[in-house]
Amino acid sequence: RLLDLSLKNNLLNFRYRHDCLHIVSADLPSFVHGLDGAEKFTVLPVAEPIKDATFFGGSAGVRALKELIDIEMSSGIVRAYEGSSSLSENSSSLIRKARTAEEEVGANTLCLALGFLKWKHDDEKDFKYAPIALLPVTLRRNKQQGVTLTKGEDFTVNTTLLEFLKQEFGIDIRGMEDKALSVPEMIALFRAKSADMKGWEVTEDIYVAQFTFTRYAMWSDVKNNISRYKNNPLISTLLSNTNNNSDNDLAGEKEDIY
């Protein structure tokens, strides 16, 4: 199965307790606007621990820092909730895993994830979190403190999440990836479409983490071009599990293997 809709997929069930950087932001639209100001940013640990910090949902302590966050961002600095040692450890792990992925599949797997959908099935106890908007980035260790974050291409919506919502909950917003929406517009649309789901919420948290899109890209290509593929006799035979080759004595016979 090409499309991974299991809870092992970080695009659907984000594992936020390890191998990631939680970026400090008091206001998502302001943060996105600040990203337009430069191609590179230095990620530094917070000067002092934020006492009421949470993994998701923001805090009064962070909101009180909005002006300072905006000023630092205009100077090319963003802060991570992690302390100095955790920032160094987590960023080193991300850089190492991104390098391995680049060597193995030729793709960058590091992204800045902006906004998360808090979701669960009715019969489940614990909520999961799935990223909404994604921006490819690269990380590089600095000689002194922190890491350098370099932006990649444009923002994209989490298309795996769109397909998951349609298949699991009948929430169909799959066309939004073609509308060139801004991140705030993506967030607003997810809020509107999930408003009737009990306990669901959209948070404006920001993380740097590793995400894999390869299987989705393959699945999407097959889904969008299946009619063309069916014109190939061999592929048509495989899809129907029937030998349709007229030159074969078993033409039209089922090819089940026991």
PDB file of C-alpha atoms in Angstrom:
ATOM      1  CA  ARG A   1       0.000   0.000   0.000  1.00  0.00           C
ATOM      2  CA  LEU A   2       1.613   3.209  -1.186  1.00  0.00           C
ATOM      3  CA  LEU A   3      -0.298   5.685   0.947  1.00  0.00           C
ATOM      4  CA  ASP A   4       0.744   5.395   4.592  1.00  0.00           C
ATOM      5  CA  LEU A   5      -2.271   6.371   6.694  1.00  0.00           C
ATOM      6  CA  SER A   6      -1.042   4.559   9.787  1.00  0.00           C
ATOM      7  CA  LEU A   7      -0.228   6.206  13.082  1.00  0.00           C
ATOM      8  CA  LYS A   8       3.442   5.501  12.402  1.00  0.00           C
ATOM      9  CA  ASN A   9       3.386   8.348   9.893  1.00  0.00           C
ATOM     10  CA  ASN A  10       4.752  11.552  11.423  1.00  0.00           C
ATOM     11  CA  LEU A  11       2.520  13.534   9.056  1.00  0.00           C
ATOM     12  CA  LEU A  12      -0.549  12.167  10.876  1.00  0.00           C
ATOM     13  CA  ASN A  13       0.705  11.408  14.375  1.00  0.00           C
ATOM     14  CA  PHE A  14       3.486  13.855  15.113  1.00  0.00           C
ATOM     15  CA  ARG A  15       6.024  12.581  17.632  1.00  0.00           C
ATOM     16  CA  TYR A  16       6.905  15.785  19.421  1.00  0.00           C
ATOM     17  CA  ARG A  17       8.858  14.489  22.403  1.00  0.00           C
ATOM     18  CA  HIS A  18      12.092  13.721  20.564  1.00  0.00           C
ATOM     19  CA  ASP A  19      14.072  14.571  17.412  1.00  0.00           C
ATOM     20  CA  CYS A  20      12.456  17.950  16.826  1.00  0.00           C
ATOM     21  CA  LEU A  21      12.805  21.624  17.683  1.00  0.00           C
ATOM     22  CA  HIS A  22       9.856  23.518  19.142  1.00  0.00           C
ATOM     23  CA  ILE A  23      10.044  27.097  17.875  1.00  0.00           C
ATOM     24  CA  VAL A  24       8.862  29.956  20.098  1.00  0.00           C
ATOM     25  CA  SER A  25       6.081  31.988  18.467  1.00  0.00           C
ATOM     26  CA  ALA A  26       3.440  34.190  20.061  1.00  0.00           C
ATOM     27  CA  ASP A  27       1.448  34.740  16.885  1.00  0.00           C
ATOM     28  CA  LEU A  28       1.556  32.515  13.795  1.00  0.00           C
ATOM     29  CA  PRO A  29       0.657  35.169  11.175  1.00  0.00           C
ATOM     30  CA  SER A  30       3.381  37.469  12.569  1.00  0.00           C
ATOM     31  CA  PHE A  31       5.871  34.609  12.475  1.00  0.00           C
ATOM     32  CA  VAL A  32       5.018  33.784   8.870  1.00  0.00           C
ATOM     33  CA  HIS A  33       5.377  37.448   7.968  1.00  0.00           C
ATOM     34  CA  GLY A  34       8.763  37.494   9.700  1.00  0.00           C
ATOM     35  CA  LEU A  35       9.915  34.542   7.610  1.00  0.00           C
ATOM     36  CA  ASP A  36       9.620  36.734   4.514  1.00  0.00           C
ATOM     37  CA  GLY A  37      12.346  38.990   5.884  1.00  0.00           C
ATOM     38  CA  ALA A  38      15.279  36.648   5.299  1.00  0.00           C
ATOM     39  CA  GLU A  39      16.366  33.334   3.798  1.00  0.00           C
ATOM     40  CA  LYS A  40      18.372  32.268   6.850  1.00  0.00           C
ATOM     41  CA  PHE A  41      17.728  32.455  10.585  1.00  0.00           C
ATOM     42  CA  THR A  42      19.804  31.574  13.618  1.00  0.00           C
ATOM     43  CA  VAL A  43      17.954  29.281  16.012  1.00  0.00           C
ATOM     44  CA  LEU A  44      18.980  29.915  19.617  1.00  0.00           C
ATOM     45  CA  PRO A  45      17.729  28.492  22.928  1.00  0.00           C
ATOM     46  CA  VAL A  46      15.436  30.622  25.052  1.00  0.00           C
ATOM     47  CA  ALA A  47      17.323  32.970  27.345  1.00  0.00           C
ATOM     48  CA  GLU A  48      15.248  31.773  30.303  1.00  0.00           C
ATOM     49  CA  PRO A  49      12.869  28.796  30.616  1.00  0.00           C
ATOM     50  CA  ILE A  50       9.231  29.653  29.924  1.00  0.00           C
ATOM     51  CA  LYS A  51       7.452  28.316  33.012  1.00  0.00           C
ATOM     52  CA  ASP A  52       4.016  27.746  31.508  1.00  0.00           C
ATOM     53  CA  ALA A  53       5.275  26.405  28.178  1.00  0.00           C
ATOM     54  CA  THR A  54       3.330  23.500  26.687  1.00  0.00           C
ATOM     55  CA  PHE A  55       3.926  21.223  23.713  1.00  0.00           C
ATOM     56  CA  PHE A  56       0.803  22.586  22.024  1.00  0.00           C
ATOM     57  CA  GLY A  57      -1.537  25.493  22.556  1.00  0.00           C
ATOM     58  CA  GLY A  58       0.752  28.389  23.458  1.00  0.00           C
ATOM     59  CA  SER A  59       0.954  30.108  26.836  1.00  0.00           C
ATOM     60  CA  ALA A  60       0.518  33.487  28.505  1.00  0.00           C
ATOM     61  CA  GLY A  61       4.266  33.619  29.071  1.00  0.00           C
ATOM     62  CA  VAL A  62       4.951  33.311  25.358  1.00  0.00           C
ATOM     63  CA  ARG A  63       2.289  35.819  24.360  1.00  0.00           C
ATOM     64  CA  ALA A  64       3.911  38.337  26.690  1.00  0.00           C
ATOM     65  CA  LEU A  65       7.107  37.986  24.652  1.00  0.00           C
ATOM     66  CA  LYS A  66       5.503  38.845  21.310  1.00  0.00           C
ATOM     67  CA  GLU A  67       7.238  42.204  20.856  1.00  0.00           C
ATOM     68  CA  LEU A  68      10.646  40.740  21.698  1.00  0.00           C
ATOM     69  CA  ILE A  69      10.048  37.761  19.379  1.00  0.00           C
ATOM     70  CA  ASP A  70       9.185  40.106  16.498  1.00  0.00           C
ATOM     71  CA  ILE A  71      12.256  42.282  17.118  1.00  0.00           C
ATOM     72  CA  GLU A  72      14.621  39.318  17.237  1.00  0.00           C
ATOM     73  CA  MET A  73      13.092  37.777  14.154  1.00  0.00           C
ATOM     74  CA  SER A  74      13.633  40.998  12.203  1.00  0.00           C
ATOM     75  CA  SER A  75      17.310  40.544  13.122  1.00  0.00           C
ATOM     76  CA  GLY A  76      17.363  36.977  11.869  1.00  0.00           C
ATOM     77  CA  ILE A  77      16.990  35.232  15.226  1.00  0.00           C
ATOM     78  CA  VAL A  78      14.347  32.732  16.309  1.00  0.00           C
ATOM     79  CA  ARG A  79      14.217  30.917  19.621  1.00  0.00           C
ATOM     80  CA  ALA A  80      13.566  27.283  20.471  1.00  0.00           C
ATOM     81  CA  TYR A  81      11.961  26.108  23.709  1.00  0.00           C
ATOM     82  CA  GLU A  82      14.826  23.656  24.145  1.00  0.00           C
ATOM     83  CA  GLY A  83      17.725  24.593  26.373  1.00  0.00           C
ATOM     84  CA  SER A  84      21.240  24.817  24.985  1.00  0.00           C
ATOM     85  CA  SER A  85      22.134  21.130  25.410  1.00  0.00           C
ATOM     86  CA  SER A  86      18.793  19.842  24.099  1.00  0.00           C
ATOM     87  CA  LEU A  87      18.947  22.216  21.134  1.00  0.00           C
ATOM     88  CA  SER A  88      22.413  20.923  20.266  1.00  0.00           C
ATOM     89  CA  GLU A  89      21.427  17.286  20.688  1.00  0.00           C
ATOM     90  CA  ASN A  90      18.151  17.484  18.777  1.00  0.00           C
ATOM     91  CA  SER A  91      19.532  19.562  15.921  1.00  0.00           C
ATOM     92  CA  SER A  92      22.496  17.194  15.517  1.00  0.00           C
ATOM     93  CA  SER A  93      20.090  14.258  15.281  1.00  0.00           C
ATOM     94  CA  LEU A  94      17.936  16.065  12.713  1.00  0.00           C
ATOM     95  CA  ILE A  95      20.947  17.037  10.606  1.00  0.00           C
ATOM     96  CA  ARG A  96      22.282  13.482  10.673  1.00  0.00           C
ATOM     97  CA  LYS A  97      18.939  11.922   9.707  1.00  0.00           C
ATOM     98  CA  ALA A  98      18.369  14.504   6.965  1.00  0.00           C
ATOM     99  CA  ARG A  99      21.799  13.737   5.502  1.00  0.00           C
ATOM    100  CA  THR A 100      21.033  10.018   5.513  1.00  0.00           C
ATOM    101  CA  ALA A 101      17.676  10.574   3.791  1.00  0.00           C
ATOM    102  CA  GLU A 102      19.334  12.781   1.175  1.00  0.00           C
ATOM    103  CA  GLU A 103      21.838  10.047   0.413  1.00  0.00           C
ATOM    104  CA  GLU A 104      19.261   7.250   0.304  1.00  0.00           C
ATOM    105  CA  VAL A 105      16.303   8.822  -1.506  1.00  0.00           C
ATOM    106  CA  GLY A 106      17.710  12.098  -2.822  1.00  0.00           C
ATOM    107  CA  ALA A 107      15.127  14.234  -1.022  1.00  0.00           C
ATOM    108  CA  ASN A 108      15.164  16.749   1.793  1.00  0.00           C
ATOM    109  CA  THR A 109      13.011  15.508   4.668  1.00  0.00           C
ATOM    110  CA  LEU A 110      13.409  18.435   7.078  1.00  0.00           C
ATOM    111  CA  CYS A 111      10.496  20.823   7.347  1.00  0.00           C
ATOM    112  CA  LEU A 112       9.239  23.695   9.392  1.00  0.00           C
ATOM    113  CA  ALA A 113       5.740  22.601  10.408  1.00  0.00           C
ATOM    114  CA  LEU A 114       3.336  25.456  11.105  1.00  0.00           C
ATOM    115  CA  GLY A 115      -0.030  24.852  12.734  1.00  0.00           C
ATOM    116  CA  PHE A 116      -1.284  21.483  13.969  1.00  0.00           C
ATOM    117  CA  LEU A 117      -4.604  19.697  13.909  1.00  0.00           C
ATOM    118  CA  LYS A 118      -5.465  18.039  17.224  1.00  0.00           C
ATOM    119  CA  TRP A 119      -7.600  15.000  16.350  1.00  0.00           C
ATOM    120  CA  LYS A 120      -8.700  11.529  17.405  1.00  0.00           C
ATOM    121  CA  HIS A 121     -11.274   8.871  16.630  1.00  0.00           C
ATOM    122  CA  ASP A 122     -14.328   8.750  18.905  1.00  0.00           C
ATOM    123  CA  ASP A 123     -13.264   5.458  20.476  1.00  0.00           C
ATOM    124  CA  GLU A 124      -9.751   6.676  21.285  1.00  0.00           C
ATOM    125  CA  LYS A 125      -8.642   8.248  24.534  1.00  0.00           C
ATOM    126  CA  ASP A 126      -5.585  10.223  23.482  1.00  0.00           C
ATOM    127  CA  PHE A 127      -5.469  13.008  20.923  1.00  0.00           C
ATOM    128  CA  LYS A 128      -2.922  13.079  18.126  1.00  0.00           C
ATOM    129  CA  TYR A 129      -1.387  16.061  16.369  1.00  0.00           C
ATOM    130  CA  ALA A 130      -0.825  16.433  12.643  1.00  0.00           C
ATOM    131  CA  PRO A 131       1.028  19.314  10.956  1.00  0.00           C
ATOM    132  CA  ILE A 132      -0.955  21.515   8.588  1.00  0.00           C
ATOM    133  CA  ALA A 133       1.515  23.700   6.658  1.00  0.00           C
ATOM    134  CA  LEU A 134       5.040  22.605   5.776  1.00  0.00           C
ATOM    135  CA  LEU A 135       8.095  24.538   4.605  1.00  0.00           C
ATOM    136  CA  PRO A 136      11.256  22.641   3.562  1.00  0.00           C
ATOM    137  CA  VAL A 137      14.328  23.801   5.490  1.00  0.00           C
ATOM    138  CA  THR A 138      17.933  22.824   6.099  1.00  0.00           C
ATOM    139  CA  LEU A 139      19.877  23.028   9.351  1.00  0.00           C
ATOM    140  CA  ARG A 140      23.583  23.655   9.873  1.00  0.00           C
ATOM    141  CA  ARG A 141      25.458  23.647  13.150  1.00  0.00           C
ATOM    142  CA  ASN A 142      27.092  26.952  14.068  1.00  0.00           C
ATOM    143  CA  LYS A 143      30.644  27.106  15.374  1.00  0.00           C
ATOM    144  CA  GLN A 144      29.451  28.789  18.518  1.00  0.00           C
ATOM    145  CA  GLN A 145      25.843  28.559  19.724  1.00  0.00           C
ATOM    146  CA  GLY A 146      22.682  27.493  17.961  1.00  0.00           C
ATOM    147  CA  VAL A 147      22.016  26.354  14.407  1.00  0.00           C
ATOM    148  CA  THR A 148      21.378  28.088  11.103  1.00  0.00           C
ATOM    149  CA  LEU A 149      17.986  27.425   9.517  1.00  0.00           C
ATOM    150  CA  THR A 150      17.759  28.038   5.772  1.00  0.00           C
ATOM    151  CA  LYS A 151      14.379  28.167   4.051  1.00  0.00           C
ATOM    152  CA  GLY A 152      13.626  25.983   1.065  1.00  0.00           C
ATOM    153  CA  GLU A 153      10.737  26.199  -1.364  1.00  0.00           C
ATOM    154  CA  ASP A 154       7.233  27.529  -0.787  1.00  0.00           C
ATOM    155  CA  PHE A 155       4.771  26.449   1.870  1.00  0.00           C
ATOM    156  CA  THR A 156       2.659  23.399   1.103  1.00  0.00           C
ATOM    157  CA  VAL A 157      -0.311  21.880   2.870  1.00  0.00           C
ATOM    158  CA  ASN A 158       0.009  18.409   4.418  1.00  0.00           C
ATOM    159  CA  THR A 159      -1.592  16.459   1.566  1.00  0.00           C
ATOM    160  CA  THR A 160      -1.341  13.157   3.446  1.00  0.00           C
ATOM    161  CA  LEU A 161      -3.532  14.685   6.165  1.00  0.00           C
ATOM    162  CA  LEU A 162      -6.051  15.852   3.557  1.00  0.00           C
ATOM    163  CA  GLU A 163      -6.434  12.318   2.203  1.00  0.00           C
ATOM    164  CA  PHE A 164      -6.593  10.879   5.723  1.00  0.00           C
ATOM    165  CA  LEU A 165      -9.406  13.231   6.747  1.00  0.00           C
ATOM    166  CA  LYS A 166     -11.419  12.266   3.659  1.00  0.00           C
ATOM    167  CA  GLN A 167     -10.991   8.530   4.110  1.00  0.00           C
ATOM    168  CA  GLU A 168     -11.374   8.388   7.900  1.00  0.00           C
ATOM    169  CA  PHE A 169     -13.857  11.181   8.672  1.00  0.00           C
ATOM    170  CA  GLY A 170     -15.451  12.230   5.380  1.00  0.00           C
ATOM    171  CA  ILE A 171     -13.927  15.713   5.661  1.00  0.00           C
ATOM    172  CA  ASP A 172     -13.019  16.571   2.081  1.00  0.00           C
ATOM    173  CA  ILE A 173     -10.782  19.612   1.620  1.00  0.00           C
ATOM    174  CA  ARG A 174      -8.380  17.931  -0.786  1.00  0.00           C
ATOM    175  CA  GLY A 175      -8.605  20.661  -3.395  1.00  0.00           C
ATOM    176  CA  MET A 176      -6.965  23.260  -1.180  1.00  0.00           C
ATOM    177  CA  GLU A 177      -3.449  22.238  -2.244  1.00  0.00           C
ATOM    178  CA  ASP A 178      -4.153  23.726  -5.674  1.00  0.00           C
ATOM    179  CA  LYS A 179      -5.368  27.117  -4.426  1.00  0.00           C
ATOM    180  CA  ALA A 180      -2.024  28.660  -3.339  1.00  0.00           C
ATOM    181  CA  LEU A 181      -3.412  29.545   0.079  1.00  0.00           C
ATOM    182  CA  SER A 182      -1.351  31.432   2.633  1.00  0.00           C
ATOM    183  CA  VAL A 183      -0.556  29.690   5.932  1.00  0.00           C
ATOM    184  CA  PRO A 184      -3.156  31.750   7.868  1.00  0.00           C
ATOM    185  CA  GLU A 185      -5.734  30.825   5.217  1.00  0.00           C
ATOM    186  CA  MET A 186      -4.844  27.138   5.569  1.00  0.00           C
ATOM    187  CA  ILE A 187      -5.233  27.386   9.340  1.00  0.00           C
ATOM    188  CA  ALA A 188      -8.591  29.158   9.019  1.00  0.00           C
ATOM    189  CA  LEU A 189      -9.902  26.528   6.596  1.00  0.00           C
ATOM    190  CA  PHE A 190      -8.902  23.652   8.864  1.00  0.00           C
ATOM    191  CA  ARG A 191     -10.568  25.388  11.811  1.00  0.00           C
ATOM    192  CA  ALA A 192     -13.777  25.829   9.852  1.00  0.00           C
ATOM    193  CA  LYS A 193     -13.900  22.262   8.553  1.00  0.00           C
ATOM    194  CA  SER A 194     -13.118  20.649  11.924  1.00  0.00           C
ATOM    195  CA  ALA A 195     -15.347  22.888  14.056  1.00  0.00           C
ATOM    196  CA  ASP A 196     -18.032  20.209  14.455  1.00  0.00           C
ATOM    197  CA  MET A 197     -15.601  17.497  15.564  1.00  0.00           C
ATOM    198  CA  LYS A 198     -15.770  17.003  19.331  1.00  0.00           C
ATOM    199  CA  GLY A 199     -12.543  17.924  21.068  1.00  0.00           C
ATOM    200  CA  TRP A 200     -10.696  18.734  17.864  1.00  0.00           C
ATOM    201  CA  GLU A 201      -8.633  21.897  17.766  1.00  0.00           C
ATOM    202  CA  VAL A 202      -6.188  23.744  15.544  1.00  0.00           C
ATOM    203  CA  THR A 203      -3.124  25.075  17.327  1.00  0.00           C
ATOM    204  CA  GLU A 204      -0.576  27.563  16.001  1.00  0.00           C
ATOM    205  CA  ASP A 205       2.555  25.778  17.195  1.00  0.00           C
ATOM    206  CA  ILE A 206       5.713  25.567  15.093  1.00  0.00           C
ATOM    207  CA  TYR A 207       8.215  22.704  14.978  1.00  0.00           C
ATOM    208  CA  VAL A 208      11.237  21.698  12.933  1.00  0.00           C
ATOM    209  CA  ALA A 209      11.156  17.958  12.299  1.00  0.00           C
ATOM    210  CA  GLN A 210      11.661  15.230   9.750  1.00  0.00           C
ATOM    211  CA  PHE A 211       8.785  14.232   7.480  1.00  0.00           C
ATOM    212  CA  THR A 212       8.713  11.768   4.584  1.00  0.00           C
ATOM    213  CA  PHE A 213       6.600  12.409   1.492  1.00  0.00           C
ATOM    214  CA  THR A 214       8.003   9.788  -0.901  1.00  0.00           C
ATOM    215  CA  ARG A 215       5.205   7.248  -0.534  1.00  0.00           C
ATOM    216  CA  TYR A 216       2.530   9.931  -0.880  1.00  0.00           C
ATOM    217  CA  ALA A 217       4.167  11.241  -4.069  1.00  0.00           C
ATOM    218  CA  MET A 218       4.140   7.727  -5.565  1.00  0.00           C
ATOM    219  CA  TRP A 219       0.529   7.145  -4.496  1.00  0.00           C
ATOM    220  CA  SER A 220      -0.585  10.495  -5.885  1.00  0.00           C
ATOM    221  CA  ASP A 221       1.093   9.796  -9.216  1.00  0.00           C
ATOM    222  CA  VAL A 222      -0.675   6.439  -9.523  1.00  0.00           C
ATOM    223  CA  LYS A 223      -4.019   7.925  -8.442  1.00  0.00           C
ATOM    224  CA  ASN A 224      -3.851  10.802 -10.933  1.00  0.00           C
ATOM    225  CA  ASN A 225      -2.614   8.721 -13.868  1.00  0.00           C
ATOM    226  CA  ILE A 226      -4.349   5.376 -13.367  1.00  0.00           C
ATOM    227  CA  SER A 227      -6.281   5.641 -16.645  1.00  0.00           C
ATOM    228  CA  ARG A 228      -3.025   6.040 -18.566  1.00  0.00           C
ATOM    229  CA  TYR A 229      -1.400   3.143 -16.766  1.00  0.00           C
ATOM    230  CA  LYS A 230      -4.340   0.875 -17.599  1.00  0.00           C
ATOM    231  CA  ASN A 231      -3.537   1.305 -21.301  1.00  0.00           C
ATOM    232  CA  ASN A 232      -0.377  -0.697 -20.758  1.00  0.00           C
ATOM    233  CA  PRO A 233      -1.214  -4.412 -21.268  1.00  0.00           C
ATOM    234  CA  LEU A 234       1.142  -5.618 -18.563  1.00  0.00           C
ATOM    235  CA  ILE A 235      -0.082  -3.122 -15.960  1.00  0.00           C
ATOM    236  CA  SER A 236      -3.699  -3.807 -16.910  1.00  0.00           C
ATOM    237  CA  THR A 237      -3.073  -7.509 -16.338  1.00  0.00           C
ATOM    238  CA  LEU A 238      -1.552  -6.861 -12.922  1.00  0.00           C
ATOM    239  CA  LEU A 239      -4.397  -4.562 -11.872  1.00  0.00           C
ATOM    240  CA  SER A 240      -7.150  -6.977 -12.900  1.00  0.00           C
ATOM    241  CA  ASN A 241      -5.275 -10.113 -11.819  1.00  0.00           C
ATOM    242  CA  THR A 242      -6.258 -11.568 -15.215  1.00  0.00           C
ATOM    243  CA  ASN A 243      -4.119 -12.645 -18.149  1.00  0.00           C
ATOM    244  CA  ASN A 244      -5.430 -10.544 -21.043  1.00  0.00           C
ATOM    245  CA  ASN A 245      -2.667 -11.407 -23.490  1.00  0.00           C
ATOM    246  CA  SER A 246      -4.450 -12.925 -26.486  1.00  0.00           C
ATOM    247  CA  ASP A 247      -1.288 -14.778 -27.538  1.00  0.00           C
ATOM    248  CA  ASN A 248      -1.248 -16.690 -24.267  1.00  0.00           C
ATOM    249  CA  ASP A 249      -3.105 -19.988 -23.967  1.00  0.00           C
ATOM    250  CA  LEU A 250      -4.333 -18.860 -20.535  1.00  0.00           C
ATOM    251  CA  ALA A 251      -5.799 -15.579 -21.802  1.00  0.00           C
ATOM    252  CA  GLY A 252      -8.703 -14.440 -19.676  1.00  0.00           C
ATOM    253  CA  GLU A 253      -7.848 -16.839 -16.868  1.00  0.00           C
ATOM    254  CA  LYS A 254      -7.358 -15.691 -13.294  1.00  0.00           C
ATOM    255  CA  GLU A 255      -3.737 -15.752 -12.249  1.00  0.00           C
ATOM    256  CA  ASP A 256      -4.094 -16.342  -8.509  1.00  0.00           C
ATOM    257  CA  ILE A 257      -1.032 -17.918  -7.008  1.00  0.00           C
ATOM    258  CA  TYR A 258      -1.539 -20.504  -4.306  1.00  0.00           C
TER     259      TYR A 258
END
